[in-house]
Amino acid sequence: MPTTIKEKTVLKFEPVHLSDLTKITDLYFSQTGIEKENTNFEQPKLTEEFGFPIYKLVEGNLIIGYSYFTVNSSEEIVFKAIIKPEYSFGDLESRFINQSKQKYLSKKELDRKGMKNSIMRMVDWLNWSR
């Protein structure tokens, strides 16, 4: 009788580092349906919807998701996540968002204006550096 070995998937929850931003922007473009390159050889620009990445989900060396915050039209801070569909099972996304929010807010004071400025500076810098 053949033996079936099931691999256990181990996902790690880690802070986002500057060196992760290229992979995170690639993941963002692939999951939002925005074409990374268009016919004019120009890359699309990021907007404030990209948010400010704070934590990543990693399997091995592969970033499979990241959490971020944005500021909505009512000036409220909203925590969100993007996870590759093949890894998004059960309530992983909501648990990831909740853990990210809890961990981030335990280290930082909620400053809506400062957080909004951080998003704009991050997006501008990423658009300039690509």
GROMACS .gro file of C-alpha atoms in nm:
model
  130
    1MET     CA    1   0.000   0.000   0.000
    2PRO     CA    2   0.152   0.337  -0.100
    3THR     CA    3   0.212   0.594   0.170
    4THR     CA    4   0.083   0.945   0.119
    5ILE     CA    5   0.291   1.218   0.276
    6LYS     CA    6   0.118   1.548   0.333
    7GLU     CA    7   0.340   1.851   0.350
    8LYS     CA    8   0.252   2.095   0.622
    9THR     CA    9   0.248   2.452   0.501
   10VAL     CA   10   0.419   2.686   0.742
   11LEU     CA   11   0.334   3.051   0.696
   12LYS     CA   12   0.541   3.314   0.871
   13PHE     CA   13   0.415   3.655   0.978
   14GLU     CA   14   0.693   3.914   0.942
   15PRO     CA   15   0.733   4.292   0.917
   16VAL     CA   16   0.775   4.435   0.567
   17HIS     CA   17   1.126   4.554   0.487
   18LEU     CA   18   1.240   4.796   0.220
   19SER     CA   19   1.389   4.507   0.022
   20ASP     CA   20   1.040   4.347   0.002
   21LEU     CA   21   0.873   4.636  -0.178
   22THR     CA   22   0.946   4.521  -0.534
   23LYS     CA   23   0.787   4.181  -0.466
   24ILE     CA   24   0.497   4.347  -0.286
   25THR     CA   25   0.425   4.588  -0.573
   26ASP     CA   26   0.439   4.291  -0.814
   27LEU     CA   27   0.191   4.105  -0.593
   28TYR     CA   28  -0.032   4.414  -0.577
   29PHE     CA   29  -0.042   4.453  -0.954
   30SER     CA   30  -0.103   4.081  -1.012
   31GLN     CA   31  -0.391   4.066  -0.761
   32THR     CA   32  -0.563   4.391  -0.855
   33GLY     CA   33  -0.574   4.317  -1.227
   34ILE     CA   34  -0.369   4.622  -1.319
   35GLU     CA   35  -0.132   4.553  -1.604
   36LYS     CA   36   0.222   4.609  -1.483
   37GLU     CA   37   0.342   4.705  -1.829
   38ASN     CA   38   0.130   4.856  -2.100
   39THR     CA   39   0.188   4.903  -2.473
   40ASN     CA   40   0.370   5.235  -2.423
   41PHE     CA   41   0.639   5.063  -2.213
   42GLU     CA   42   0.528   5.265  -1.912
   43GLN     CA   43   0.459   5.103  -1.580
   44PRO     CA   44   0.129   5.194  -1.418
   45LYS     CA   45   0.146   5.437  -1.129
   46LEU     CA   46   0.060   5.337  -0.778
   47THR     CA   47  -0.208   5.537  -0.601
   48GLU     CA   48  -0.304   5.580  -0.238
   49GLU     CA   49  -0.512   5.259  -0.280
   50PHE     CA   50  -0.180   5.073  -0.264
   51GLY     CA   51  -0.164   5.181   0.099
   52PHE     CA   52   0.126   5.140   0.338
   53PRO     CA   53   0.252   4.779   0.363
   54ILE     CA   54   0.323   4.671   0.720
   55TYR     CA   55   0.339   4.290   0.746
   56LYS     CA   56   0.391   4.003   0.505
   57LEU     CA   57   0.294   3.637   0.495
   58VAL     CA   58   0.585   3.423   0.384
   59GLU     CA   59   0.611   3.059   0.284
   60GLY     CA   60   0.977   2.970   0.259
   61ASN     CA   61   1.128   3.261   0.064
   62LEU     CA   62   0.805   3.345  -0.118
   63ILE     CA   63   0.589   3.641  -0.016
   64ILE     CA   64   0.234   3.513  -0.055
   65GLY     CA   65   0.054   3.810   0.095
   66TYR     CA   66   0.089   4.137   0.274
   67SER     CA   67  -0.119   4.358   0.499
   68TYR     CA   68  -0.141   4.734   0.470
   69PHE     CA   69  -0.342   5.033   0.582
   70THR     CA   70  -0.520   5.298   0.380
   71VAL     CA   71  -0.725   5.604   0.464
   72ASN     CA   72  -1.082   5.604   0.332
   73SER     CA   73  -1.286   5.905   0.218
   74SER     CA   74  -1.412   5.954   0.576
   75GLU     CA   75  -1.050   5.987   0.693
   76GLU     CA   76  -1.071   5.653   0.879
   77ILE     CA   77  -0.775   5.416   0.887
   78VAL     CA   78  -0.865   5.084   0.722
   79PHE     CA   79  -0.646   4.774   0.748
   80LYS     CA   80  -0.653   4.537   0.448
   81ALA     CA   81  -0.460   4.245   0.304
   82ILE     CA   82  -0.377   4.094  -0.030
   83ILE     CA   83  -0.307   3.720  -0.036
   84LYS     CA   84  -0.241   3.504  -0.341
   85PRO     CA   85  -0.567   3.317  -0.413
   86GLU     CA   86  -0.405   2.973  -0.400
   87TYR     CA   87  -0.307   3.041  -0.037
   88SER     CA   88  -0.624   3.220   0.073
   89PHE     CA   89  -0.818   2.955   0.260
   90GLY     CA   90  -1.063   2.969   0.548
   91ASP     CA   91  -1.045   3.289   0.745
   92LEU     CA   92  -0.673   3.346   0.680
   93GLU     CA   93  -0.726   3.694   0.538
   94SER     CA   94  -0.935   3.821   0.830
   95ARG     CA   95  -0.697   3.665   1.085
   96PHE     CA   96  -0.400   3.821   0.904
   97ILE     CA   97  -0.569   4.164   0.900
   98ASN     CA   98  -0.663   4.142   1.268
   99GLN     CA   99  -0.315   4.030   1.373
  100SER     CA  100  -0.153   4.303   1.163
  101LYS     CA  101  -0.380   4.572   1.304
  102GLN     CA  102  -0.330   4.458   1.662
  103LYS     CA  103   0.047   4.431   1.630
  104TYR     CA  104   0.087   4.760   1.440
  105LEU     CA  105  -0.133   4.961   1.677
  106SER     CA  106   0.042   4.814   1.980
  107LYS     CA  107   0.362   4.983   1.861
  108LYS     CA  108   0.223   5.304   1.714
  109GLU     CA  109  -0.014   5.574   1.823
  110LEU     CA  110  -0.304   5.618   1.581
  111ASP     CA  111  -0.226   5.937   1.387
  112ARG     CA  112  -0.459   5.960   1.088
  113LYS     CA  113  -0.288   6.258   0.929
  114GLY     CA  114   0.058   6.110   0.976
  115MET     CA  115  -0.054   5.772   0.841
  116LYS     CA  116  -0.211   5.937   0.535
  117ASN     CA  117   0.110   6.133   0.474
  118SER     CA  118   0.311   5.811   0.508
  119ILE     CA  119   0.100   5.647   0.237
  120MET     CA  120   0.142   5.941   0.000
  121ARG     CA  121   0.520   5.957   0.058
  122MET     CA  122   0.555   5.579   0.010
  123VAL     CA  123   0.354   5.580  -0.313
  124ASP     CA  124   0.541   5.882  -0.451
  125TRP     CA  125   0.876   5.728  -0.368
  126LEU     CA  126   0.785   5.390  -0.522
  127ASN     CA  127   0.655   5.556  -0.840
  128TRP     CA  128   0.973   5.762  -0.865
  129SER     CA  129   1.210   5.469  -0.802
  130ARG     CA  130   1.056   5.222  -1.050
   0.00000   0.00000   0.00000
